[in-house]
Coordinates of C-alpha atoms and ligand atoms in Angstrom, one line a residue:
M1 CA 86.0 120.0 80.7
W2 CA 82.8 121.7 79.7
S3 CA 81.1 120.4 82.8
Q4 CA 82.9 123.1 84.6
N5 CA 80.7 125.6 82.9
L6 CA 77.7 123.8 84.4
K7 CA 78.8 124.2 88.0
L8 CA 76.2 126.0 90.0
P9 CA 77.3 128.8 92.2
K10 CA 78.3 127.5 95.7
Q11 CA 76.0 129.9 97.5
T12 CA 72.7 130.4 95.9
T13 CA 71.4 133.8 96.8
K14 CA 68.1 133.3 98.5
V15 CA 65.4 135.7 97.4
K16 CA 62.9 136.0 100.0
F17 CA 59.4 136.0 98.5
M18 CA 56.5 136.9 100.6
E19 CA 54.5 133.8 101.2
I20 CA 51.4 133.8 99.1
I21 CA 48.6 131.4 99.7
P22 CA 47.6 130.6 96.1
Y23 CA 44.0 130.1 95.1
S24 CA 44.8 126.5 94.2
T25 CA 48.0 124.4 94.2
Q26 CA 49.3 120.8 93.9
L27 CA 50.0 118.4 96.7
I28 CA 53.0 116.2 95.9
D29 CA 54.2 113.7 98.5
E30 CA 57.0 111.2 98.8
Q31 CA 54.9 108.5 97.1
D32 CA 54.5 110.7 94.0
I33 CA 58.2 111.4 93.9
A34 CA 59.0 107.7 94.3
A35 CA 56.6 106.8 91.5
V36 CA 58.2 109.3 89.1
A37 CA 61.7 108.2 90.1
Q38 CA 60.8 104.6 89.3
A39 CA 59.4 105.6 85.9
L40 CA 62.7 107.4 85.2
R41 CA 64.6 104.1 85.8
S42 CA 62.4 102.1 83.4
A43 CA 63.3 101.2 79.8
L44 CA 60.6 103.4 78.2
L45 CA 60.2 107.0 79.1
T46 CA 57.5 107.5 76.5
Q47 CA 54.9 105.3 74.8
G48 CA 55.3 102.6 77.5
E49 CA 52.7 100.8 79.6
L50 CA 52.2 103.5 82.3
V51 CA 50.2 105.8 80.0
E52 CA 48.0 102.9 79.0
R53 CA 47.6 101.9 82.7
F54 CA 46.7 105.5 83.6
E55 CA 44.1 105.6 80.8
Q56 CA 42.6 102.3 82.0
E57 CA 42.4 103.4 85.6
L58 CA 40.9 106.8 84.6
A59 CA 38.3 104.9 82.6
D60 CA 37.5 102.7 85.5
F61 CA 37.3 105.6 87.9
L62 CA 34.9 107.5 85.7
G63 CA 32.9 104.5 84.5
V64 CA 33.5 105.2 80.9
R65 CA 34.5 103.1 78.0
Y66 CA 37.4 105.1 76.6
V67 CA 40.0 107.5 77.9
V68 CA 42.8 109.0 75.8
C69 CA 45.6 111.0 77.6
F70 CA 47.2 114.1 76.1
N71 CA 50.0 116.4 77.0
S72 CA 47.5 119.1 78.0
A73 CA 43.8 119.8 78.2
T74 CA 44.3 122.2 75.4
S75 CA 45.5 119.4 73.1
A76 CA 42.7 117.2 74.3
L77 CA 40.2 120.0 73.5
Y78 CA 41.7 120.2 70.0
A79 CA 41.3 116.5 69.5
A80 CA 37.8 116.4 70.8
Y81 CA 36.7 119.3 68.5
R82 CA 38.5 117.7 65.5
A83 CA 36.6 114.5 66.1
C84 CA 33.2 116.2 66.5
F85 CA 33.2 119.3 64.2
S86 CA 34.0 120.0 60.6
Q87 CA 35.6 123.2 59.2
G88 CA 33.3 126.2 59.4
A89 CA 31.1 124.8 62.1
L90 CA 29.4 127.2 64.5
V91 CA 29.8 126.1 68.1
I92 CA 27.9 127.6 71.1
T93 CA 30.1 128.0 74.1
T94 CA 30.5 129.9 77.4
P95 CA 32.4 133.2 77.6
I96 CA 33.4 132.5 81.2
S97 CA 36.3 130.0 80.7
F98 CA 40.0 129.9 80.2
V99 CA 40.6 131.1 76.7
A100 CA 41.8 127.6 75.5
T101 CA 38.2 126.5 75.3
A102 CA 37.5 128.9 72.5
N103 CA 41.1 129.1 71.1
M104 CA 40.9 125.5 70.1
L105 CA 37.7 126.1 68.2
L106 CA 39.6 128.7 66.2
A107 CA 42.4 126.2 65.7
C108 CA 39.8 123.8 64.2
D109 CA 38.4 126.5 61.9
C110 CA 35.2 126.6 63.9
E111 CA 33.5 129.8 65.0
P112 CA 32.5 130.2 68.6
V113 CA 29.1 131.7 69.5
F114 CA 29.3 132.9 73.0
A115 CA 26.1 132.4 75.1
D116 CA 25.6 133.6 78.7
I117 CA 25.9 132.1 82.2
G118 CA 23.9 131.5 85.3
F119 CA 24.7 132.1 89.0
D120 CA 26.9 129.1 89.2
G121 CA 29.2 130.5 86.5
N122 CA 28.1 127.8 84.0
I123 CA 26.6 128.3 80.5
S124 CA 22.8 128.6 80.9
P125 CA 20.5 126.4 78.9
E126 CA 18.2 129.5 78.3
S127 CA 21.0 131.4 76.7
I128 CA 21.9 128.4 74.5
A129 CA 18.3 128.3 73.3
R130 CA 18.4 132.1 72.6
A131 CA 21.7 131.7 70.6
I132 CA 20.2 128.8 68.6
E133 CA 17.2 130.9 67.7
K134 CA 19.4 133.8 66.5
V135 CA 21.8 131.7 64.4
D136 CA 21.2 132.3 60.7
S137 CA 22.7 129.2 59.4
K138 CA 21.3 126.3 61.3
Q139 CA 23.3 123.9 58.9
R140 CA 26.5 125.4 60.2
L141 CA 25.6 124.9 63.8
Q142 CA 27.3 121.7 65.0
G143 CA 27.8 121.8 68.8
I144 CA 27.7 123.0 72.3
V145 CA 30.7 123.3 74.6
S146 CA 30.1 123.7 78.3
V147 CA 32.6 124.3 81.1
D148 CA 32.1 122.8 84.6
F149 CA 33.0 126.0 86.3
A150 CA 34.9 125.7 89.6
G151 CA 34.3 121.9 89.4
K152 CA 30.5 122.0 89.6
S153 CA 28.8 120.3 86.6
A154 CA 26.9 122.4 84.1
D155 CA 23.2 121.5 83.6
T156 CA 24.1 118.6 81.4
E157 CA 20.5 117.1 81.4
S158 CA 19.1 120.3 79.8
I159 CA 22.1 120.7 77.5
R160 CA 21.8 117.1 76.3
A161 CA 18.1 117.6 75.6
I162 CA 18.8 120.8 73.5
A163 CA 21.7 119.0 71.7
K164 CA 19.4 116.1 70.9
E165 CA 16.6 118.3 69.6
H166 CA 18.9 120.2 67.3
N167 CA 21.2 117.3 66.4
L168 CA 24.3 118.9 68.0
R169 CA 27.4 117.4 69.6
F170 CA 27.9 118.2 73.3
I171 CA 31.4 118.5 74.6
A172 CA 32.2 119.3 78.2
D173 CA 35.4 121.1 79.1
S174 CA 35.7 119.5 82.5
S175 CA 39.2 120.8 83.2
H176 CA 38.1 122.0 86.7
A177 CA 36.0 119.0 87.5
F178 CA 37.9 115.7 87.6
G179 CA 36.3 113.7 90.5
G180 CA 33.0 115.7 90.5
S181 CA 29.7 114.0 90.0
V182 CA 25.9 114.5 89.6
D183 CA 23.5 112.0 91.2
G184 CA 26.5 109.7 91.7
R185 CA 27.4 109.8 88.0
K186 CA 30.9 111.0 87.4
I187 CA 31.6 114.2 85.4
G188 CA 33.2 112.7 82.3
T189 CA 30.2 110.5 81.5
L190 CA 27.6 113.3 81.0
A191 CA 28.5 114.6 77.5
D192 CA 29.5 113.1 74.2
V193 CA 33.1 113.8 75.1
S194 CA 34.6 115.3 78.3
V195 CA 38.0 117.0 78.6
F196 CA 40.1 117.0 81.8
S197 CA 43.2 119.0 82.7
F198 CA 46.0 117.6 84.8
H199 CA 47.8 121.0 84.9
A200 CA 49.6 121.5 88.3
I201 CA 46.8 123.4 90.0
K202 CA 43.8 121.2 88.7
P203 CA 42.2 118.5 91.0
I204 CA 45.0 116.0 90.2
T205 CA 48.2 116.7 88.4
T206 CA 50.7 115.3 85.9
A207 CA 52.5 118.7 85.9
E208 CA 51.1 119.3 82.4
G209 CA 48.6 116.9 81.0
G210 CA 45.0 116.2 79.9
A211 CA 42.6 113.6 78.8
I212 CA 39.3 113.0 77.0
S213 CA 36.7 110.5 78.1
T214 CA 34.0 109.1 75.9
N215 CA 31.8 106.1 75.2
D216 CA 32.0 106.8 71.4
K217 CA 34.5 104.5 69.6
T218 CA 34.8 106.8 66.5
I219 CA 35.7 109.8 68.7
Y220 CA 38.1 107.6 70.6
E221 CA 39.9 106.5 67.5
Q222 CA 40.0 109.9 66.0
A223 CA 41.5 111.3 69.1
K224 CA 44.3 108.8 69.1
L225 CA 45.2 109.6 65.5
V226 CA 45.3 113.4 66.3
R227 CA 47.5 112.6 69.3
S228 CA 50.2 110.8 67.3
H229 CA 50.8 112.1 63.8
G230 CA 47.8 110.4 62.3
L231 CA 49.9 107.3 62.1
V232 CA 48.4 103.8 61.9
K233 CA 50.6 100.7 62.3
K234 CA 50.2 98.2 59.5
R235 CA 52.7 95.3 59.4
L236 CA 56.3 95.0 60.6
W237 CA 57.7 98.5 59.8
D238 CA 54.8 99.6 57.6
T239 CA 52.5 102.4 58.6
Q240 CA 49.8 104.4 57.0
V241 CA 48.9 108.1 57.3
A242 CA 45.4 109.1 56.1
Q243 CA 45.2 112.4 58.1
M244 CA 47.6 114.7 59.7
G245 CA 48.2 114.8 63.4
F246 CA 50.6 116.0 66.1
N247 CA 52.7 114.8 69.0
F248 CA 50.2 115.5 71.8
R249 CA 51.4 112.5 73.9
L250 CA 51.7 112.3 77.7
N251 CA 54.9 110.7 78.8
E252 CA 55.7 107.8 81.2
L253 CA 56.9 110.1 84.0
Q254 CA 53.7 112.1 83.8
A255 CA 51.6 108.9 83.8
A256 CA 53.4 107.6 86.8
L257 CA 52.6 110.8 88.7
G258 CA 49.0 110.7 87.5
L259 CA 48.6 107.1 88.7
S260 CA 50.0 108.1 92.1
Q261 CA 47.8 111.2 92.3
L262 CA 44.7 109.3 91.3
R263 CA 45.0 107.3 94.6
K264 CA 44.6 110.5 96.5
I265 CA 41.8 112.2 94.6
Q266 CA 39.2 111.4 97.3
A267 CA 41.3 112.9 100.1
F268 CA 42.0 116.0 98.0
L269 CA 38.3 116.6 97.3
E270 CA 37.2 115.9 100.9
R271 CA 39.7 118.5 102.2
R272 CA 38.5 121.1 99.6
E273 CA 34.9 120.5 100.5
E274 CA 35.7 120.8 104.2
I275 CA 37.4 124.2 103.7
A276 CA 34.5 125.4 101.4
R277 CA 32.0 124.6 104.2
I278 CA 34.1 126.5 106.8
Y279 CA 34.1 129.5 104.4
D280 CA 30.3 129.1 103.8
Q281 CA 29.7 129.3 107.5
A282 CA 32.0 132.2 108.1
F283 CA 30.6 134.2 105.2
A284 CA 26.9 133.5 105.7
G285 CA 25.0 136.8 105.8
N286 CA 28.0 139.0 105.3
P287 CA 27.0 142.4 103.7
Y288 CA 29.8 142.4 101.1
F289 CA 29.6 139.4 98.8
T290 CA 27.9 136.1 98.1
P291 CA 29.8 132.9 97.7
T292 CA 28.5 130.5 95.1
H293 CA 29.3 127.3 97.0
P294 CA 26.3 127.2 99.4
A295 CA 23.9 127.2 96.4
I296 CA 25.3 124.0 94.9
P297 CA 22.4 121.4 95.0
A298 CA 22.8 118.4 97.2
N299 CA 22.9 116.0 94.2
H300 CA 26.0 117.7 92.9
T301 CA 29.6 116.9 94.1
S302 CA 31.8 119.8 93.1
T303 CA 35.6 119.4 93.1
N304 CA 35.8 123.0 94.5
H305 CA 38.7 123.7 92.1
L306 CA 37.7 127.3 92.8
Y307 CA 35.9 128.9 95.7
P308 CA 34.2 131.9 93.9
I309 CA 32.7 134.8 95.7
L310 CA 30.6 137.5 94.0
L311 CA 31.0 141.0 95.3
H312 CA 27.8 142.9 95.8
K313 CA 27.2 145.7 93.2
E314 CA 28.2 148.5 95.6
L315 CA 31.7 147.0 95.8
Y316 CA 32.3 146.5 92.0
C317 CA 34.3 149.6 91.7
A318 CA 36.4 148.7 94.7
K319 CA 37.4 145.3 93.2
E320 CA 40.8 146.4 92.1
E321 CA 41.6 147.8 95.5
I322 CA 40.3 144.7 97.3
F323 CA 42.3 142.5 94.9
A324 CA 45.5 144.4 95.5
M325 CA 45.0 144.6 99.3
L326 CA 44.4 140.8 99.5
W327 CA 47.6 140.1 97.6
E328 CA 49.4 142.5 100.0
K329 CA 48.2 140.3 102.8
G330 CA 49.4 137.2 101.1
L331 CA 46.1 135.9 99.6
G332 CA 46.7 134.8 96.0
V333 CA 43.2 135.5 94.9
Q334 CA 42.4 135.5 91.1
V335 CA 39.5 136.5 88.8
H336 CA 37.9 133.7 86.8
Y337 CA 37.4 134.8 84.1
K338 CA 37.4 137.9 81.9
P339 CA 34.7 137.0 79.3
I340 CA 36.4 135.7 76.3
F341 CA 34.4 137.9 73.9
L342 CA 36.2 140.9 75.5
Y343 CA 39.6 139.7 74.1
E344 CA 40.9 141.4 71.0
L345 CA 41.1 138.1 69.2
Y346 CA 37.4 137.6 69.7
A347 CA 36.3 141.2 69.0
N348 CA 34.7 140.0 65.7
A349 CA 33.1 136.9 67.1
I350 CA 29.5 136.6 65.8
G351 CA 27.6 139.5 67.3
L352 CA 24.4 137.6 68.1
H353 CA 24.1 139.3 71.4
K354 CA 23.7 142.9 70.6
D355 CA 20.2 144.3 71.5
S356 CA 18.6 147.0 69.4
S357 CA 20.6 149.7 71.1
G358 CA 23.8 147.9 70.4
R359 CA 24.4 146.8 74.0
D360 CA 25.7 143.4 74.8
S361 CA 22.9 141.2 76.2
R362 CA 25.3 138.8 77.9
T363 CA 24.8 140.8 81.1
N364 CA 25.4 137.9 83.5
A365 CA 28.9 137.3 82.1
L366 CA 29.7 141.0 82.2
D367 CA 28.3 141.2 85.7
W368 CA 30.2 138.1 86.8
Y369 CA 33.5 139.7 85.6
Q370 CA 32.9 142.7 87.9
A371 CA 31.9 140.6 90.8
E372 CA 34.0 137.4 90.9
L373 CA 37.0 136.7 93.0
S374 CA 38.4 133.2 93.7
L375 CA 39.6 132.6 97.2
P376 CA 42.4 130.2 98.3
C377 CA 40.8 126.7 98.7
H378 CA 42.9 123.6 98.4
Q379 CA 44.3 120.5 100.1
V380 CA 47.6 122.1 101.1
M381 CA 45.9 124.8 103.3
S382 CA 46.1 124.5 107.1
D383 CA 43.2 125.4 109.3
E384 CA 45.1 128.5 110.5
Q385 CA 45.5 129.6 106.9
V386 CA 41.8 129.2 106.3
Q387 CA 41.0 131.3 109.4
Y388 CA 43.5 133.9 108.3
C389 CA 41.9 134.1 104.8
I390 CA 38.4 134.6 106.4
K391 CA 39.7 137.3 108.6
Q392 CA 41.5 139.2 105.8
I393 CA 38.7 139.0 103.3
L394 CA 36.1 140.3 105.7
E395 CA 38.3 143.0 107.1
I396 CA 39.4 144.2 103.7
C397 CA 35.9 144.3 102.3
A398 CA 34.7 146.2 105.4
K399 CA 37.5 148.7 104.9
S400 CA 36.6 149.2 101.2
A401 CA 32.9 149.5 102.0
N402 CA 33.6 152.2 104.6
S403 CA 35.9 154.3 102.4
L404 CA 33.2 154.1 99.7
K405 CA 30.7 155.5 102.1
S406 CA 32.8 158.5 102.9
S407 CA 33.7 159.2 99.3
P408 CA 31.2 157.5 97.0
R409 CA 32.5 157.0 93.5
I410 CA 30.1 158.1 90.7
H411 CA 30.7 155.1 88.5
C412 CA 29.9 152.7 91.3
V413 CA 26.3 151.4 90.9
Ligands
PLP501 C1 43.1 124.7 82.7 C2 42.1 124.8 81.7 C3 42.3 124.5 80.4 C4 43.6 124.2 79.8 O1 44.3 123.2 80.4 P1 45.8 122.8 80.1 O2 45.9 121.5 80.6 O3 46.6 123.9 80.8 O4 45.9 122.9 78.6 C5 41.2 124.5 79.5 N1 40.0 124.9 80.0 C6 39.7 125.2 81.2 C7 38.3 125.5 81.6 C8 40.8 125.2 82.1 O5 40.5 125.6 83.4

């Protein structure tokens, strides 16, 4: 009888949302749906063979020895940090990331030291060197965490050299960058451990999900323990627990979706690159902003998870207006990211970066926050939508620039 209560209303009231073109989104096709349906009919919905197969195929794709899947990149970051850092460690990282990169350091009782970024949005080796110089306790310093911003690899060669010189672990948060590469070497092979996200809007998706990739067996085994309660199977029913862990597992439905998505990664990346190049051409020489994509060196393959543009200084104070007007026209632009050290939780993060007058010297990160907007760029966009976005962004920037000319705002540089 209770099933009566579950009846859905006969007529669902349709709410009409304005169609927004998001900055990134998933592409799910009938193959993906069939793969998940098949997994639903199998005997094991979790801890079956699909997760293992997904891990193996990811490892083959990346050209790495070990991959461990997780229920999110956040869990994967936690596992990577736990495997690499001890309590109380200082870890140098980038302020321009999703907050999980730093939050998981706190979760592992580590202390983030925020460096600065370069024009590509990635942590700059120079600012890492400056941070190392200023750290009081070199013993506590244990690692560097980079982010491959927008899907373009950080300068891993320089970071590896710094890490080697100072005996530091190097972890790459490659949540934006699955499928990217440098000199033909896949992102995922360029740090001690790399972390990927399979969140819906990342390059491939399992709805929620993540993974680590590494060639280090100790890290691999540690990560597996953290993923599943610290449990080690002994004999028959007997198990052993030497350390605590969580349930951070990916399930079989997610793995089925991941395996199906992995088949399409090349097509997704090609379409994103195609759109990025159309944008590059349309925006070349415009007086309002500079896109970061045209400056990506030829030996890098970016996933173009984001297509960032940097507003010119004169338009910083019009950014709110531009953002709001773009949304009004259906462009789901976003800002990536507010520097993490500006969050309340991080207000007391080590103040290595104040100059003698008390000003923050991470000027690039602060500038970036005023300048950056991420435009829609993904595999679901039609050519018409791409042209529509170009037209809207140029028109709206022109409008803002003109209204600034007629009523200049003092606080605008
Ligand atoms: C998306 C993202 C994460 C978190 O990924 P989840 O899978 O949602 O946990 C972490 N770091 C960066 C840089 C991200 O973009």
